[in-house]
Coordinates of C-alpha atoms in Angstrom, one line a residue:
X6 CA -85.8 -44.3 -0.8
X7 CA -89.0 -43.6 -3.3
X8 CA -87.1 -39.9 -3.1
X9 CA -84.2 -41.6 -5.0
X10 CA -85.9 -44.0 -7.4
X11 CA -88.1 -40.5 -8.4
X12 CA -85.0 -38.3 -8.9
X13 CA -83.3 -41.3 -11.2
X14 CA -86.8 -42.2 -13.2
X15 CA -86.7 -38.2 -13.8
X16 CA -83.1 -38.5 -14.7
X17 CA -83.5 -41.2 -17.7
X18 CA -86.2 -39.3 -18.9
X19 CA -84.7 -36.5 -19.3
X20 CA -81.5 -37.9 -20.8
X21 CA -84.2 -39.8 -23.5
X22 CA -85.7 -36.2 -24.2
X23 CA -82.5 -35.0 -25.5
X24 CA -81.5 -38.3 -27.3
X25 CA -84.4 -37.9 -29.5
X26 CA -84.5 -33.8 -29.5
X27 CA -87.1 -32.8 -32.3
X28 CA -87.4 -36.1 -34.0
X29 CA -90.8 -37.6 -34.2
X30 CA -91.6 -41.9 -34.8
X31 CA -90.6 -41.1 -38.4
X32 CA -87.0 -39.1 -37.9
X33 CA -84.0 -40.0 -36.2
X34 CA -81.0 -37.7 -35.8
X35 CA -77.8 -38.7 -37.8
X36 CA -74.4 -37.0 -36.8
X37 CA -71.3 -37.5 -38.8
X38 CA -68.0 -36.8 -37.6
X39 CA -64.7 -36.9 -39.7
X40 CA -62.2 -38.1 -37.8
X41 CA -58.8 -38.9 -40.5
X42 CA -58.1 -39.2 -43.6
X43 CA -56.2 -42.1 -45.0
X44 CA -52.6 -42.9 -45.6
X45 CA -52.0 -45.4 -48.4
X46 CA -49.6 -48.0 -47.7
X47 CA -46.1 -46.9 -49.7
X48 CA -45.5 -51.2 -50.5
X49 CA -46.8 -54.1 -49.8
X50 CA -44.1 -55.0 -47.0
X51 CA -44.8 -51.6 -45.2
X52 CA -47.2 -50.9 -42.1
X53 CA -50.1 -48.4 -43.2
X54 CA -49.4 -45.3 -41.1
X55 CA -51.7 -44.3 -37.9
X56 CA -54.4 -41.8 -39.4
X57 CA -54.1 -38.2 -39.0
X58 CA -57.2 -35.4 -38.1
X59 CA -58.4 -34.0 -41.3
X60 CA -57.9 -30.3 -40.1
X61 CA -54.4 -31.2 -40.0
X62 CA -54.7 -31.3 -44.0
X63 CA -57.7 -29.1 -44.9
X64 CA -59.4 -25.8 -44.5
X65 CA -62.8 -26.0 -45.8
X66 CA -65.1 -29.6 -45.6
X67 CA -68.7 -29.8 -48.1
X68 CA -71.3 -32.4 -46.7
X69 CA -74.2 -33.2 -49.2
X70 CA -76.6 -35.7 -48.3
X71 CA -78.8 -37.0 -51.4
X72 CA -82.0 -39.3 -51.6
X73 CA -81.9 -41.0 -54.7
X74 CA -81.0 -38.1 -57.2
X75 CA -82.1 -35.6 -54.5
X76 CA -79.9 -33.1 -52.7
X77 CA -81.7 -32.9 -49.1
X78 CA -78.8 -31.2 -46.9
X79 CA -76.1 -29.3 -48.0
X80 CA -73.4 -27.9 -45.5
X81 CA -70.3 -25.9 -45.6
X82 CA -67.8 -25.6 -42.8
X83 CA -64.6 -24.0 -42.2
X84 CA -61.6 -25.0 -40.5
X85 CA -61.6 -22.8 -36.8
X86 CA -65.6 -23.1 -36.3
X87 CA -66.8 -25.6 -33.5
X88 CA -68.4 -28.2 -35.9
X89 CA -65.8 -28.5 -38.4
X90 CA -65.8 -32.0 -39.4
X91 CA -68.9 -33.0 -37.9
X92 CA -72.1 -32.9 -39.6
X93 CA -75.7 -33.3 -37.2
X94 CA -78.8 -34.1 -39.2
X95 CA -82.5 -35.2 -38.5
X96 CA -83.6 -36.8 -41.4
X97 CA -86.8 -38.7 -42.4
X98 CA -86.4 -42.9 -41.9
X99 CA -84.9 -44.3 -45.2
X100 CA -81.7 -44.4 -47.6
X101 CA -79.9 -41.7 -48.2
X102 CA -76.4 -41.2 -49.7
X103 CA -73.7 -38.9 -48.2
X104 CA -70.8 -36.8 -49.8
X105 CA -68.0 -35.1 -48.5
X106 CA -65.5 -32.9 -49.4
X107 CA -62.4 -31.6 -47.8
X108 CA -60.2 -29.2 -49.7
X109 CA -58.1 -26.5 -49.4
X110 CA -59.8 -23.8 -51.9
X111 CA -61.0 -20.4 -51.3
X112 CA -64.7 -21.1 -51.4
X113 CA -66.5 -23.8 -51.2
X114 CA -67.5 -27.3 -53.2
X115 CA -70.4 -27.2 -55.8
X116 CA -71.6 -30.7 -55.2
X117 CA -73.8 -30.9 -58.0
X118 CA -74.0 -35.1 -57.5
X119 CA -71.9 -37.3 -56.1
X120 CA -70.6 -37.5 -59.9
X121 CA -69.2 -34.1 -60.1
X122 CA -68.0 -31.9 -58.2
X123 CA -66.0 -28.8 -58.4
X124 CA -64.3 -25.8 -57.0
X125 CA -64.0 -22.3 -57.2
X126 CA -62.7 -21.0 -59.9
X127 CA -61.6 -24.6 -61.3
X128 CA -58.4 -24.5 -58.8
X129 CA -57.6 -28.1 -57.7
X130 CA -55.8 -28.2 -53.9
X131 CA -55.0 -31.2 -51.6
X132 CA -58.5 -33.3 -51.9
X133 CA -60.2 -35.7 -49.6
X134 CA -63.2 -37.5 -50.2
X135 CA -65.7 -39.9 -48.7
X136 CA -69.1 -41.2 -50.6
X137 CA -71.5 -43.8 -48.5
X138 CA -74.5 -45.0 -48.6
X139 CA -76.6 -45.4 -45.2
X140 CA -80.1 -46.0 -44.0
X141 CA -82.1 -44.4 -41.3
X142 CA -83.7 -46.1 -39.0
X143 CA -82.8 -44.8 -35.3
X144 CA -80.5 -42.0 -33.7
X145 CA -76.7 -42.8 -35.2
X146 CA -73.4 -41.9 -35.4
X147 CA -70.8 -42.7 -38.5
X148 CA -67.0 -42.2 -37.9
X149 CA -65.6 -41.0 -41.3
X150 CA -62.4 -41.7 -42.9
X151 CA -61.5 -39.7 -46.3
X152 CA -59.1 -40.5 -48.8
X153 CA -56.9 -38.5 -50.7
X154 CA -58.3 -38.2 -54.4
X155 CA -55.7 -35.6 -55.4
X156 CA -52.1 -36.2 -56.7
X157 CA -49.0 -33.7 -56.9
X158 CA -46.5 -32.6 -59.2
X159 CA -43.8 -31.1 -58.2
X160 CA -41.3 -28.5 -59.8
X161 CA -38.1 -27.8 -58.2
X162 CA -35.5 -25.0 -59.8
X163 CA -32.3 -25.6 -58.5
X164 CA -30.6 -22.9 -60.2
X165 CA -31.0 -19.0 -59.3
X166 CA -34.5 -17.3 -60.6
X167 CA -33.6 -14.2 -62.1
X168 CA -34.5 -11.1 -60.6
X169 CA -36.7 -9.9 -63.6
X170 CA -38.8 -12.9 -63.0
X171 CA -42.7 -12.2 -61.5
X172 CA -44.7 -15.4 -62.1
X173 CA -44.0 -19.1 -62.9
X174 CA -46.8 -20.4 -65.1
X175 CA -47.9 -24.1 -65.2
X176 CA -50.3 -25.3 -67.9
X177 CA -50.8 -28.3 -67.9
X178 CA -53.4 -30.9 -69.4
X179 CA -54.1 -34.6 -68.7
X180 CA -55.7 -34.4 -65.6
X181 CA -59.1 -33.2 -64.3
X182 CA -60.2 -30.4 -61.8
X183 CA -63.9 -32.2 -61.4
X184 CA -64.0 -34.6 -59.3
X185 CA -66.2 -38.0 -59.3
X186 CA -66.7 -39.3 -55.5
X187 CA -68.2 -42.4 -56.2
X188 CA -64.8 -43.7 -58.4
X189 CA -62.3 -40.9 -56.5
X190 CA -60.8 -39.9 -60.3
X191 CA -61.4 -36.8 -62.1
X192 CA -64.3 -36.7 -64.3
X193 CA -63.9 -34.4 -66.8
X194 CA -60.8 -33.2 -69.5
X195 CA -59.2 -30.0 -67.9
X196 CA -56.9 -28.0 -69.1
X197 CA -55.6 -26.1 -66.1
X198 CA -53.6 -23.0 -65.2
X199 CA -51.6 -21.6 -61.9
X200 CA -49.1 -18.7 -61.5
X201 CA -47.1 -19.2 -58.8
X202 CA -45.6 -15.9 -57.8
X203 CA -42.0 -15.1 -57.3
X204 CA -40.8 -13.0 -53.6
X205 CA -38.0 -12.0 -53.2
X206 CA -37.7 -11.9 -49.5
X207 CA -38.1 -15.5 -49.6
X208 CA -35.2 -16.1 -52.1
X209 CA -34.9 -17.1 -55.9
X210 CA -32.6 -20.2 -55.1
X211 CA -34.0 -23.9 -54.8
X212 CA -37.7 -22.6 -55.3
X213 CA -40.4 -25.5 -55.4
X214 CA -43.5 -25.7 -56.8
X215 CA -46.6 -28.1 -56.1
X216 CA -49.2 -28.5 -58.6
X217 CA -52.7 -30.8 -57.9
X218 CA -54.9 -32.7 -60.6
X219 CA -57.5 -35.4 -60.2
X220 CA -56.1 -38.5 -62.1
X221 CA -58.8 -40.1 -64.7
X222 CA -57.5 -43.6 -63.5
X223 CA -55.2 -45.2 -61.4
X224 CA -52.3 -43.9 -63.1
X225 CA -52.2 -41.4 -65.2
X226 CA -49.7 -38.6 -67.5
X227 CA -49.9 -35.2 -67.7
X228 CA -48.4 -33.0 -70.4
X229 CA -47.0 -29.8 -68.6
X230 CA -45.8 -26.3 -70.1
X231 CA -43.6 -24.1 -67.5
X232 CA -43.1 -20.7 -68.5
X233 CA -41.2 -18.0 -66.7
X234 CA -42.8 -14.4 -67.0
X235 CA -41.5 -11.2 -66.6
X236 CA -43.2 -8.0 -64.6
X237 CA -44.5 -7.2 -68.0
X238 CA -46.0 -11.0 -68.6
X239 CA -43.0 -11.7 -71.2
X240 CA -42.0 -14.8 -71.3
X241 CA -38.3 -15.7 -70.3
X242 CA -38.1 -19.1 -70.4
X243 CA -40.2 -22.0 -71.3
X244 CA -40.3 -25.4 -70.9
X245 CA -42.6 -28.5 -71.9
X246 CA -42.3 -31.9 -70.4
X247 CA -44.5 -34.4 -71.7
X248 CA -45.6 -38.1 -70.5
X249 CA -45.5 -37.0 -66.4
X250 CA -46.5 -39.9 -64.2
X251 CA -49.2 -39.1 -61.8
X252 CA -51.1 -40.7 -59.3
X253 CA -53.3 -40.5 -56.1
X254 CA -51.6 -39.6 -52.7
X255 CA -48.2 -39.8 -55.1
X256 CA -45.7 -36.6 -55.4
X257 CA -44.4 -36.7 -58.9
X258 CA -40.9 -34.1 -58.4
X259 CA -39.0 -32.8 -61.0
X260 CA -35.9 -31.2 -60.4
X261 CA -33.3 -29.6 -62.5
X262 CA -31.8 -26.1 -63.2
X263 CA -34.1 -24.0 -65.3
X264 CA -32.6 -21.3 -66.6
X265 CA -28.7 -22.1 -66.9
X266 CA -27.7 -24.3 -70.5
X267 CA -27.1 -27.0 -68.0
X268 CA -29.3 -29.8 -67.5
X269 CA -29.6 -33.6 -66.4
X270 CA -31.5 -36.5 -67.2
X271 CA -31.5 -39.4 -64.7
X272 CA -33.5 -42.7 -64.3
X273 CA -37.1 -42.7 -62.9
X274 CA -36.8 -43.4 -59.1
X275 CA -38.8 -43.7 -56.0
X276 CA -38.5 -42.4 -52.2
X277 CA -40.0 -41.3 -49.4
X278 CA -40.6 -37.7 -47.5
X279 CA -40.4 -37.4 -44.4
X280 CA -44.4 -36.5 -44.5
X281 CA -45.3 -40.2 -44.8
X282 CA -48.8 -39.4 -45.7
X283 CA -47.5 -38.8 -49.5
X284 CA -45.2 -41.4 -51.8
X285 CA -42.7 -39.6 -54.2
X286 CA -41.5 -39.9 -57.7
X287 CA -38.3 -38.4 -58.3
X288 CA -37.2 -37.3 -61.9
X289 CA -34.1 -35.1 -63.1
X290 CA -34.8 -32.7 -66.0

C-alpha cells in the first residue's frame, strides 16, 4: 500500500516538472495553436459555415509577439513541419500582444508592428490574420481563429488566347499590399503588378485569373489595366476597367471575351461557389 501512494506522489511530480519545464516563479509557458480560419456569413438568413484548418488554405504562418512597442518573439513556419500552426513560448509575467500571419507567399511576413506588415516582394496571396492582446500570468493555451483580410478579383476569358500570347499583365491600383492587423485593411496606397503566364498544355480557352489586394475599408474599388503580351513583351491587347467592387472574403469575377470585337455588359449580380468559404460578385465585360 505505502508502495502505491509512493509510485503516484512520484507520478504528479513528475507530470508538474514538465508542466512548468524551464519556467521559473516569474515565467509561464504560453502555446498558441491555430486551429481555422473564419467563414463570413454570405446573408443575414444563412448559417455561418463550420471552420476549416488553416493549412487547408495557407502555406506559410508569421507569429510575432510584441510588449508594448517591442518585438520579443518572432517565428516562421511552414506548411509540412510538425509545429505549423502552433506557436510554444515562455515568456516573462505581463501583457503582451500577438500577431499572426498566414499567407501563401514565397517567403515569409516582415511584421514590422502589428500596423504593417508585408511580403516578399510586395506579392499579396490569400491572407489570414489574427491580432490579440493577452496577459501572462500562469501556463496557457489560446485556440486561434484567423480571418480572411484578403479579397479577389477575378478575370475570366471566355474566348480563345491566341497562340502568340506569353503573359497576361494585371496592374492595378486601389488596393494595398501592406497590411494593418489591428483594423484587417490594407494600410498603404499600392500600385501592384502580376504576370500570369500563358501554357499551352493547359489550354488557351476559358482561362481564369485570380488577383488579391487588401481593401483600405470595408468596401472598396480598384482601377485595373489587363494587357496581353507577346513572347517579345508586345502588347496585344489591352483593357482598363475602372470602379471594380472589392471586398474581404468577396470574389469580384469578370467574365467576357477578350480578344474577339464581341462583348457584353450585364447587371451587377451575386452568387455563390461551391467553395463556401468565399462570396462572389459576378460582372459581364
Amino acid at each position: 500500500m505505502l508502495l502505491g501512494v509512493l509510485c503516484a506522489y512520484l507520478l504528479v511530480a513528475c507530470e508538474k516538472v514538465q508542466l512548468e519545464e524551464n519556467t521559473s516563479p516569474e515565467e509561464a509557458k504560453v502555446v498558441f495553436r491555430v486551429v481555422s480560419y473564419t467563414q463570413m456569413p454570405f446573408t443575414s438568413s444563412q448559417l455561418r459555415q463550420a471552420p476549416v484548418r488553416i493549412d487547408e488554405a495557407c502555406s506559410r504562418i508569421s507569429f510575432a509577439i510584441f510588449e508594448g512597442d517591442t518585438k520579443v518573439k518572432s517565428v516562421n513556419q511552414t506548411k509540412g513541419s510538425n509545429d505549423f500552426g502552433t506557436l510554444s513560448i515562455i515568456l516573462p509575467k505581463g501583457t503582451y500582444r500577438l500577431v499572426a500571419i498566414a499567407h501563401n507567399g514565397t517567403g515569409a511576413a516582415t511584421i514590422s508592428s502589428a500596423e504593417k506588415i508585408s511580403f516578399p516582394n510586395n506579392k499579396c496571396t490569400d491572407t489570414f490574420y489574427i491580432c490579440q492582446d493577452f496577459t501572462v500570468s500562469e501556463n496557457s493555451e489560446y485556440d486561434l481563429t484567423m480571418k480572411r483580410a484578403t479579397a479577389m478579383f477575378r478575370f475570366v476569358i471566355e474566348d480563345s488566347i491566341p497562340k502568340q500570347v506569353e503573359n497576361m499583365k494585371f496592374y492595378y491600383t486601389g488596393g494595398s499590399s501592406t497590411l494593418d492587423a489591428t483594423t484587417g485593411f490594407g494600410c498603404v496606397n499600392s500600385k501592384q503588378t502580376e504576370y500570369r503566364k500563358i501554357i499551352d498544355e493547359t489550354g488557351r480557352k476559358n482561362n481564369s485569373f485570380d488577383i488579391f489586394t487588401f481593401p483600405h475599408n470595408i468596401q472598396d474599388t480598384l482601377k485595373m489595366t489587363v494587357t496581353a503580351l507577346t513572347f517579345s513583351d508586345v502588347t496585344m491587347k489591352e483593357r482598363t476597367f475602372d470602379a471594380i467592387p472589392v471586398k474581404q472574403n468577396y470574389i469580384t469575377q469578370y467574365s467576357g471575351t477578350f480578344f474577339d470585337a464581341v462583348s457584353g455588359e450585364g447587371d451587377l449580380d451575386i452568387h455563390f461557389q461551391v467553395d463556401t468559404t468565399w462570396v462572389q460578385y459576378s460582372h459581364r465585360y
